[in-house]
């Protein structure tokens, strides 16, 4: 699994915004993501501890959904993106 540089601008990768975030984020699936794919977006600490499941569902319904960050302390986190239960991408996320 690769750690994505969200500033790279590759259209095949997921993007999260805003980053840094306050209490919610939006995710944009990459161009190569199948709309019928089952996605899981999971927030974890940099030590690998589970924090919160941000999204579980079809890729087609992810676009435009506000993903809440309830009671998450400020700091650096990782968002693991699984597509059809297969690790797809990891994105750094800063929470203010």
GROMACS .gro file of N, CA, C and O in nm:
model
  384
    1UNK      N    1   0.084  -0.115   0.000
    1UNK     CA    2   0.000   0.000   0.000
    1UNK      C    3   0.089   0.123   0.000
    1UNK      O    4   0.183   0.131   0.075
    2UNK      N    5   0.056   0.220  -0.083
    2UNK     CA    6   0.140   0.339  -0.093
    2UNK      C    7   0.082   0.454  -0.012
    2UNK      O    8  -0.039   0.465   0.006
    3UNK      N    9   0.168   0.538   0.037
    3UNK     CA   10   0.127   0.659   0.106
    3UNK      C   11   0.119   0.769   0.002
    3UNK      O   12   0.218   0.803  -0.061
    4UNK      N   13  -0.001   0.821  -0.019
    4UNK     CA   14  -0.023   0.916  -0.128
    4UNK      C   15   0.017   1.056  -0.088
    4UNK      O   16  -0.009   1.101   0.022
    5UNK      N   17   0.079   1.124  -0.179
    5UNK     CA   18   0.104   1.267  -0.163
    5UNK      C   19  -0.016   1.337  -0.223
    5UNK      O   20  -0.036   1.336  -0.344
    6UNK      N   21  -0.101   1.397  -0.138
    6UNK     CA   22  -0.226   1.455  -0.187
    6UNK      C   23  -0.203   1.576  -0.276
    6UNK      O   24  -0.295   1.622  -0.342
    7UNK      N   25  -0.081   1.626  -0.283
    7UNK     CA   26  -0.054   1.739  -0.372
    7UNK      C   27  -0.007   1.694  -0.509
    7UNK      O   28   0.016   1.775  -0.597
    8UNK      N   29   0.005   1.564  -0.528
    8UNK     CA   30   0.059   1.512  -0.654
    8UNK      C   31  -0.034   1.537  -0.772
    8UNK      O   32   0.010   1.548  -0.884
    9UNK      N   33  -0.167   1.540  -0.746
    9UNK     CA   34  -0.261   1.571  -0.852
    9UNK      C   35  -0.284   1.458  -0.950
    9UNK      O   36  -0.332   1.480  -1.060
   10UNK      N   37  -0.254   1.336  -0.913
   10UNK     CA   38  -0.280   1.222  -1.001
   10UNK      C   39  -0.428   1.192  -0.999
   10UNK      O   40  -0.487   1.172  -0.893
   11UNK      N   41  -0.492   1.185  -1.114
   11UNK     CA   42  -0.636   1.167  -1.120
   11UNK      C   43  -0.679   1.026  -1.082
   11UNK      O   44  -0.796   1.003  -1.057
   12UNK      N   45  -0.588   0.929  -1.077
   12UNK     CA   46  -0.626   0.792  -1.044
   12UNK      C   47  -0.631   0.770  -0.894
   12UNK      O   48  -0.672   0.665  -0.849
   13UNK      N   49  -0.592   0.869  -0.812
   13UNK     CA   50  -0.588   0.854  -0.668
   13UNK      C   51  -0.701   0.932  -0.602
   13UNK      O   52  -0.747   1.033  -0.653
   14UNK      N   53  -0.742   0.883  -0.485
   14UNK     CA   54  -0.840   0.954  -0.404
   14UNK      C   55  -0.782   1.087  -0.358
   14UNK      O   56  -0.661   1.100  -0.341
   15UNK      N   57  -0.871   1.181  -0.333
   15UNK     CA   58  -0.832   1.309  -0.277
   15UNK      C   59  -0.924   1.340  -0.159
   15UNK      O   60  -1.042   1.308  -0.162
   16UNK      N   61  -0.867   1.400  -0.055
   16UNK     CA   62  -0.943   1.444   0.061
   16UNK      C   63  -0.930   1.595   0.073
   16UNK      O   64  -0.821   1.649   0.053
   17UNK      N   65  -1.038   1.661   0.105
   17UNK     CA   66  -1.032   1.805   0.128
   17UNK      C   67  -1.137   1.844   0.229
   17UNK      O   68  -1.237   1.772   0.243
   18UNK      N   69  -1.123   1.949   0.305
   18UNK     CA   70  -0.999   2.025   0.318
   18UNK      C   71  -0.896   1.945   0.397
   18UNK      O   72  -0.931   1.859   0.477
   19UNK      N   73  -0.774   1.974   0.374
   19UNK     CA   74  -0.664   1.910   0.447
   19UNK      C   75  -0.557   2.015   0.469
   19UNK      O   76  -0.487   2.049   0.374
   20UNK      N   77  -0.547   2.071   0.589
   20UNK     CA   78  -0.600   2.029   0.718
   20UNK      C   79  -0.751   2.050   0.730
   20UNK      O   80  -0.808   2.136   0.664
   21UNK      N   81  -0.812   1.968   0.817
   21UNK     CA   82  -0.958   1.968   0.835
   21UNK      C   83  -0.993   2.008   0.978
   21UNK      O   84  -0.912   1.996   1.069
   22UNK      N   85  -1.118   2.053   0.995
   22UNK     CA   86  -1.169   2.086   1.128
   22UNK      C   87  -1.253   1.970   1.182
   22UNK      O   88  -1.205   1.890   1.259
   23UNK      N   89  -1.378   1.961   1.138
   23UNK     CA   90  -1.467   1.858   1.191
   23UNK      C   91  -1.531   1.771   1.084
   23UNK      O   92  -1.613   1.687   1.115
   24UNK      N   93  -1.493   1.792   0.958
   24UNK     CA   94  -1.547   1.711   0.849
   24UNK      C   95  -1.457   1.721   0.727
   24UNK      O   96  -1.382   1.818   0.712
   25UNK      N   97  -1.464   1.619   0.642
   25UNK     CA   98  -1.390   1.620   0.516
   25UNK      C   99  -1.480   1.569   0.404
   25UNK      O  100  -1.587   1.513   0.430
   26UNK      N  101  -1.435   1.589   0.283
   26UNK     CA  102  -1.498   1.533   0.164
   26UNK      C  103  -1.394   1.447   0.094
   26UNK      O  104  -1.275   1.478   0.098
   27UNK      N  105  -1.438   1.341   0.030
   27UNK     CA  106  -1.348   1.253  -0.045
   27UNK      C  107  -1.391   1.247  -0.190
   27UNK      O  108  -1.510   1.242  -0.220
   28UNK      N  109  -1.292   1.251  -0.278
   28UNK     CA  110  -1.318   1.239  -0.422
   28UNK      C  111  -1.247   1.112  -0.469
   28UNK      O  112  -1.124   1.104  -0.464
   29UNK      N  113  -1.324   1.012  -0.513
   29UNK     CA  114  -1.260   0.890  -0.565
   29UNK      C  115  -1.180   0.920  -0.690
   29UNK      O  116  -1.212   1.010  -0.767
   30UNK      N  117  -1.075   0.843  -0.712
   30UNK     CA  118  -0.995   0.857  -0.832
   30UNK      C  119  -1.071   0.814  -0.956
   30UNK      O  120  -1.174   0.746  -0.948
   31UNK      N  121  -1.023   0.854  -1.072
   31UNK     CA  122  -1.090   0.821  -1.199
   31UNK      C  123  -1.097   0.672  -1.225
   31UNK      O  124  -1.185   0.626  -1.298
   32UNK      N  125  -1.005   0.594  -1.168
   32UNK     CA  126  -1.004   0.450  -1.192
   32UNK      C  127  -1.092   0.372  -1.096
   32UNK      O  128  -1.096   0.250  -1.101
   33UNK      N  129  -1.163   0.441  -1.008
   33UNK     CA  130  -1.249   0.375  -0.911
   33UNK      C  131  -1.383   0.342  -0.975
   33UNK      O  132  -1.451   0.429  -1.028
   34UNK      N  133  -1.421   0.215  -0.968
   34UNK     CA  134  -1.548   0.169  -1.022
   34UNK      C  135  -1.661   0.217  -0.932
   34UNK      O  136  -1.655   0.200  -0.811
   35UNK      N  137  -1.767   0.276  -0.988
   35UNK     CA  138  -1.879   0.327  -0.909
   35UNK      C  139  -1.945   0.219  -0.824
   35UNK      O  140  -2.001   0.249  -0.719
   36UNK      N  141  -1.940   0.094  -0.867
   36UNK     CA  142  -2.004  -0.013  -0.791
   36UNK      C  143  -1.912  -0.076  -0.687
   36UNK      O  144  -1.952  -0.166  -0.615
   37UNK      N  145  -1.788  -0.026  -0.678
   37UNK     CA  146  -1.694  -0.081  -0.580
   37UNK      C  147  -1.740  -0.048  -0.439
   37UNK      O  148  -1.794   0.058  -0.412
   38UNK      N  149  -1.719  -0.142  -0.347
   38UNK     CA  150  -1.746  -0.120  -0.205
   38UNK      C  151  -1.623  -0.054  -0.144
   38UNK      O  152  -1.513  -0.105  -0.156
   39UNK      N  153  -1.645   0.062  -0.081
   39UNK     CA  154  -1.535   0.136  -0.022
   39UNK      C  155  -1.546   0.139   0.130
   39UNK      O  156  -1.657   0.143   0.185
   40UNK      N  157  -1.431   0.138   0.195
   40UNK     CA  158  -1.420   0.164   0.338
   40UNK      C  159  -1.311   0.267   0.356
   40UNK      O  160  -1.200   0.248   0.308
   41UNK      N  161  -1.344   0.377   0.423
   41UNK     CA  162  -1.246   0.479   0.458
   41UNK      C  163  -1.235   0.478   0.609
   41UNK      O  164  -1.334   0.502   0.678
   42UNK      N  165  -1.116   0.447   0.658
   42UNK     CA  166  -1.095   0.430   0.801
   42UNK      C  167  -0.987   0.526   0.848
   42UNK      O  168  -0.879   0.533   0.789
   43UNK      N  169  -1.017   0.599   0.956
   43UNK     CA  170  -0.923   0.692   1.016
   43UNK      C  171  -0.844   0.621   1.126
   43UNK      O  172  -0.904   0.559   1.215
   44UNK      N  173  -0.711   0.628   1.117
   44UNK     CA  174  -0.627   0.566   1.220
   44UNK      C  175  -0.518   0.665   1.261
   44UNK      O  176  -0.488   0.760   1.189
   45UNK      N  177  -0.459   0.640   1.377
   45UNK     CA  178  -0.347   0.723   1.421
   45UNK      C  179  -0.221   0.681   1.347
   45UNK      O  180  -0.217   0.575   1.284
   46UNK      N  181  -0.118   0.761   1.361
   46UNK     CA  182   0.010   0.726   1.298
   46UNK      C  183   0.074   0.607   1.368
   46UNK      O  184   0.169   0.549   1.316
   47UNK      N  185   0.021   0.568   1.484
   47UNK     CA  186   0.069   0.448   1.554
   47UNK      C  187  -0.011   0.324   1.515
   47UNK      O  188   0.013   0.215   1.567
   48UNK      N  189  -0.109   0.342   1.425
   48UNK     CA  190  -0.187   0.229   1.376
   48UNK      C  191  -0.311   0.198   1.457
   48UNK      O  192  -0.373   0.095   1.436
   49UNK      N  193  -0.351   0.287   1.548
   49UNK     CA  194  -0.470   0.263   1.629
   49UNK      C  195  -0.595   0.313   1.557
   49UNK      O  196  -0.598   0.424   1.505
   50UNK      N  197  -0.699   0.228   1.558
   50UNK     CA  198  -0.826   0.264   1.496
   50UNK      C  199  -0.887   0.383   1.569
   50UNK      O  200  -0.890   0.387   1.692
   51UNK      N  201  -0.941   0.479   1.492
   51UNK     CA  202  -1.008   0.596   1.550
   51UNK      C  203  -1.156   0.597   1.512
   51UNK      O  204  -1.242   0.607   1.599
   52UNK      N  205  -1.185   0.586   1.381
   52UNK     CA  206  -1.322   0.604   1.335
   52UNK      C  207  -1.336   0.555   1.191
   52UNK      O  208  -1.246   0.575   1.111
   53UNK      N  209  -1.450   0.494   1.160
   53UNK     CA  210  -1.482   0.461   1.021
   53UNK      C  211  -1.552   0.581   0.960
   53UNK      O  212  -1.660   0.621   1.006
   54UNK      N  213  -1.490   0.639   0.858
   54UNK     CA  214  -1.544   0.759   0.795
   54UNK      C  215  -1.654   0.728   0.695
   54UNK      O  216  -1.750   0.804   0.680
   55UNK      N  217  -1.641   0.616   0.622
   55UNK     CA  218  -1.739   0.583   0.518
   55UNK      C  219  -1.733   0.434   0.488
   55UNK      O  220  -1.625   0.375   0.481
   56UNK      N  221  -1.851   0.375   0.470
   56UNK     CA  222  -1.864   0.238   0.422
   56UNK      C  223  -1.980   0.239   0.324
   56UNK      O  224  -2.092   0.278   0.360
   57UNK      N  225  -1.953   0.200   0.199
   57UNK     CA  226  -2.060   0.197   0.100
   57UNK      C  227  -2.005   0.199  -0.041
   57UNK      O  228  -1.885   0.183  -0.064
   58UNK      N  229  -2.094   0.216  -0.136
   58UNK     CA  230  -2.057   0.218  -0.277
   58UNK      C  231  -1.984   0.347  -0.313
   58UNK      O  232  -2.014   0.454  -0.262
   59UNK      N  233  -1.889   0.334  -0.403
   59UNK     CA  234  -1.810   0.450  -0.447
   59UNK      C  235  -1.899   0.557  -0.509
   59UNK      O  236  -1.874   0.677  -0.491
   60UNK      N  237  -2.003   0.517  -0.579
   60UNK     CA  238  -2.090   0.613  -0.648
   60UNK      C  239  -2.158   0.709  -0.551
   60UNK      O  240  -2.191   0.822  -0.588
   61UNK      N  241  -2.179   0.667  -0.425
   61UNK     CA  242  -2.249   0.750  -0.328
   61UNK      C  243  -2.154   0.832  -0.240
   61UNK      O  244  -2.200   0.912  -0.158
   62UNK      N  245  -2.024   0.815  -0.257
   62UNK     CA  246  -1.927   0.887  -0.175
   62UNK      C  247  -1.916   1.034  -0.213
   62UNK      O  248  -1.908   1.122  -0.127
   63UNK      N  249  -1.919   1.062  -0.341
   63UNK     CA  250  -1.899   1.198  -0.391
   63UNK      C  251  -2.003   1.294  -0.333
   63UNK      O  252  -2.122   1.268  -0.338
   64UNK      N  253  -1.956   1.402  -0.274
   64UNK     CA  254  -2.046   1.503  -0.221
   64UNK      C  255  -2.092   1.479  -0.078
   64UNK      O  256  -2.154   1.567  -0.020
   65UNK      N  257  -2.062   1.362  -0.021
   65UNK     CA  258  -2.101   1.335   0.117
   65UNK      C  259  -1.999   1.396   0.213
   65UNK      O  260  -1.879   1.378   0.197
   66UNK      N  261  -2.050   1.464   0.314
   66UNK     CA  262  -1.964   1.519   0.418
   66UNK      C  263  -1.933   1.405   0.515
   66UNK      O  264  -2.023   1.340   0.567
   67UNK      N  265  -1.804   1.380   0.537
   67UNK     CA  266  -1.761   1.274   0.628
   67UNK      C  267  -1.721   1.338   0.760
   67UNK      O  268  -1.623   1.412   0.768
   68UNK      N  269  -1.799   1.311   0.863
   68UNK     CA  270  -1.779   1.374   0.992
   68UNK      C  271  -1.657   1.318   1.066
   68UNK      O  272  -1.624   1.201   1.053
   69UNK      N  273  -1.592   1.406   1.143
   69UNK     CA  274  -1.478   1.369   1.227
   69UNK      C  275  -1.518   1.398   1.372
   69UNK      O  276  -1.472   1.493   1.433
   70UNK      N  277  -1.606   1.313   1.430
   70UNK     CA  278  -1.660   1.344   1.562
   70UNK      C  279  -1.557   1.323   1.674
   70UNK      O  280  -1.494   1.218   1.684
   71UNK      N  281  -1.541   1.425   1.756
   71UNK     CA  282  -1.455   1.417   1.875
   71UNK      C  283  -1.315   1.365   1.846
   71UNK      O  284  -1.260   1.286   1.922
   72UNK      N  285  -1.256   1.407   1.735
   72UNK     CA  286  -1.122   1.365   1.700
   72UNK      C  287  -1.025   1.478   1.739
   72UNK      O  288  -1.043   1.592   1.699
   73UNK      N  289  -0.924   1.442   1.818
   73UNK     CA  290  -0.827   1.541   1.864
   73UNK      C  291  -0.742   1.592   1.749
   73UNK      O  292  -0.724   1.523   1.648
   74UNK      N  293  -0.689   1.711   1.765
   74UNK     CA  294  -0.598   1.767   1.664
   74UNK      C  295  -0.476   1.679   1.650
   74UNK      O  296  -0.430   1.618   1.746
   75UNK      N  297  -0.423   1.672   1.526
   75UNK     CA  298  -0.302   1.595   1.503
   75UNK      C  299  -0.295   1.538   1.364
   75UNK      O  300  -0.378   1.567   1.278
   76UNK      N  301  -0.194   1.454   1.343
   76UNK     CA  302  -0.173   1.387   1.215
   76UNK      C  303  -0.235   1.248   1.220
   76UNK      O  304  -0.210   1.172   1.314
   77UNK      N  305  -0.313   1.215   1.118
   77UNK     CA  306  -0.380   1.086   1.108
   77UNK      C  307  -0.356   1.028   0.969
   77UNK      O  308  -0.307   1.096   0.880
   78UNK      N  309  -0.396   0.904   0.953
   78UNK     CA  310  -0.393   0.836   0.823
   78UNK      C  311  -0.533   0.790   0.789
   78UNK      O  312  -0.605   0.740   0.876
   79UNK      N  313  -0.572   0.806   0.664
   79UNK     CA  314  -0.700   0.754   0.616
   79UNK      C  315  -0.667   0.636   0.526
   79UNK      O  316  -0.603   0.652   0.422
   80UNK      N  317  -0.707   0.516   0.571
   80UNK     CA  318  -0.688   0.395   0.491
   80UNK      C  319  -0.810   0.381   0.401
   80UNK      O  320  -0.923   0.386   0.449
   81UNK      N  321  -0.786   0.361   0.274
   81UNK     CA  322  -0.894   0.344   0.177
   81UNK      C  323  -0.887   0.202   0.124
   81UNK      O  324  -0.786   0.160   0.068
   82UNK      N  325  -0.994   0.127   0.149
   82UNK     CA  326  -1.004  -0.010   0.100
   82UNK      C  327  -1.111  -0.016  -0.007
   82UNK      O  328  -1.221   0.038   0.011
   83UNK      N  329  -1.079  -0.078  -0.119
   83UNK     CA  330  -1.173  -0.094  -0.228
   83UNK      C  331  -1.200  -0.243  -0.244
   83UNK      O  332  -1.108  -0.320  -0.270
   84UNK      N  333  -1.327  -0.284  -0.223
   84UNK     CA  334  -1.364  -0.425  -0.225
   84UNK      C  335  -1.275  -0.505  -0.129
   84UNK      O  336  -1.224  -0.612  -0.163
   85UNK      N  337  -1.256  -0.450  -0.008
   85UNK     CA  338  -1.177  -0.511   0.100
   85UNK      C  339  -1.030  -0.529   0.068
   85UNK      O  340  -0.960  -0.605   0.134
   86UNK      N  341  -0.981  -0.461  -0.034
   86UNK     CA  342  -0.840  -0.465  -0.071
   86UNK      C  343  -0.780  -0.327  -0.047
   86UNK      O  344  -0.835  -0.227  -0.094
   87UNK      N  345  -0.670  -0.320   0.029
   87UNK     CA  346  -0.607  -0.189   0.050
   87UNK      C  347  -0.575  -0.122  -0.083
   87UNK      O  348  -0.519  -0.182  -0.173
   88UNK      N  349  -0.616   0.004  -0.094
   88UNK     CA  350  -0.601   0.078  -0.218
   88UNK      C  351  -0.504   0.193  -0.202
   88UNK      O  352  -0.417   0.214  -0.286
   89UNK      N  353  -0.518   0.268  -0.093
   89UNK     CA  354  -0.440   0.391  -0.077
   89UNK      C  355  -0.443   0.433   0.070
   89UNK      O  356  -0.537   0.402   0.142
   90UNK      N  357  -0.340   0.506   0.111
   90UNK     CA  358  -0.334   0.568   0.243
   90UNK      C  359  -0.303   0.716   0.222
   90UNK      O  360  -0.211   0.750   0.148
   91UNK      N  361  -0.381   0.803   0.287
   91UNK     CA  362  -0.363   0.946   0.272
   91UNK      C  363  -0.340   1.008   0.411
   91UNK      O  364  -0.413   0.979   0.505
   92UNK      N  365  -0.240   1.095   0.420
   92UNK     CA  366  -0.218   1.171   0.544
   92UNK      C  367  -0.328   1.275   0.557
   92UNK      O  368  -0.364   1.340   0.460
   93UNK      N  369  -0.378   1.290   0.681
   93UNK     CA  370  -0.480   1.390   0.708
   93UNK      C  371  -0.442   1.464   0.836
   93UNK      O  372  -0.418   1.401   0.939
   94UNK      N  373  -0.438   1.595   0.828
   94UNK     CA  374  -0.412   1.678   0.946
   94UNK      C  375  -0.544   1.731   0.995
   94UNK      O  376  -0.623   1.787   0.919
   95UNK      N  377  -0.569   1.714   1.126
   95UNK     CA  378  -0.690   1.766   1.188
   95UNK      C  379  -0.650   1.880   1.280
   95UNK      O  380  -0.564   1.864   1.365
   96UNK      N  381  -0.713   1.997   1.256
   96UNK     CA  382  -0.680   2.118   1.334
   96UNK      C  383  -0.743   2.112   1.472
   96UNK      O  384  -0.845   2.055   1.493
   0.00000   0.00000   0.00000
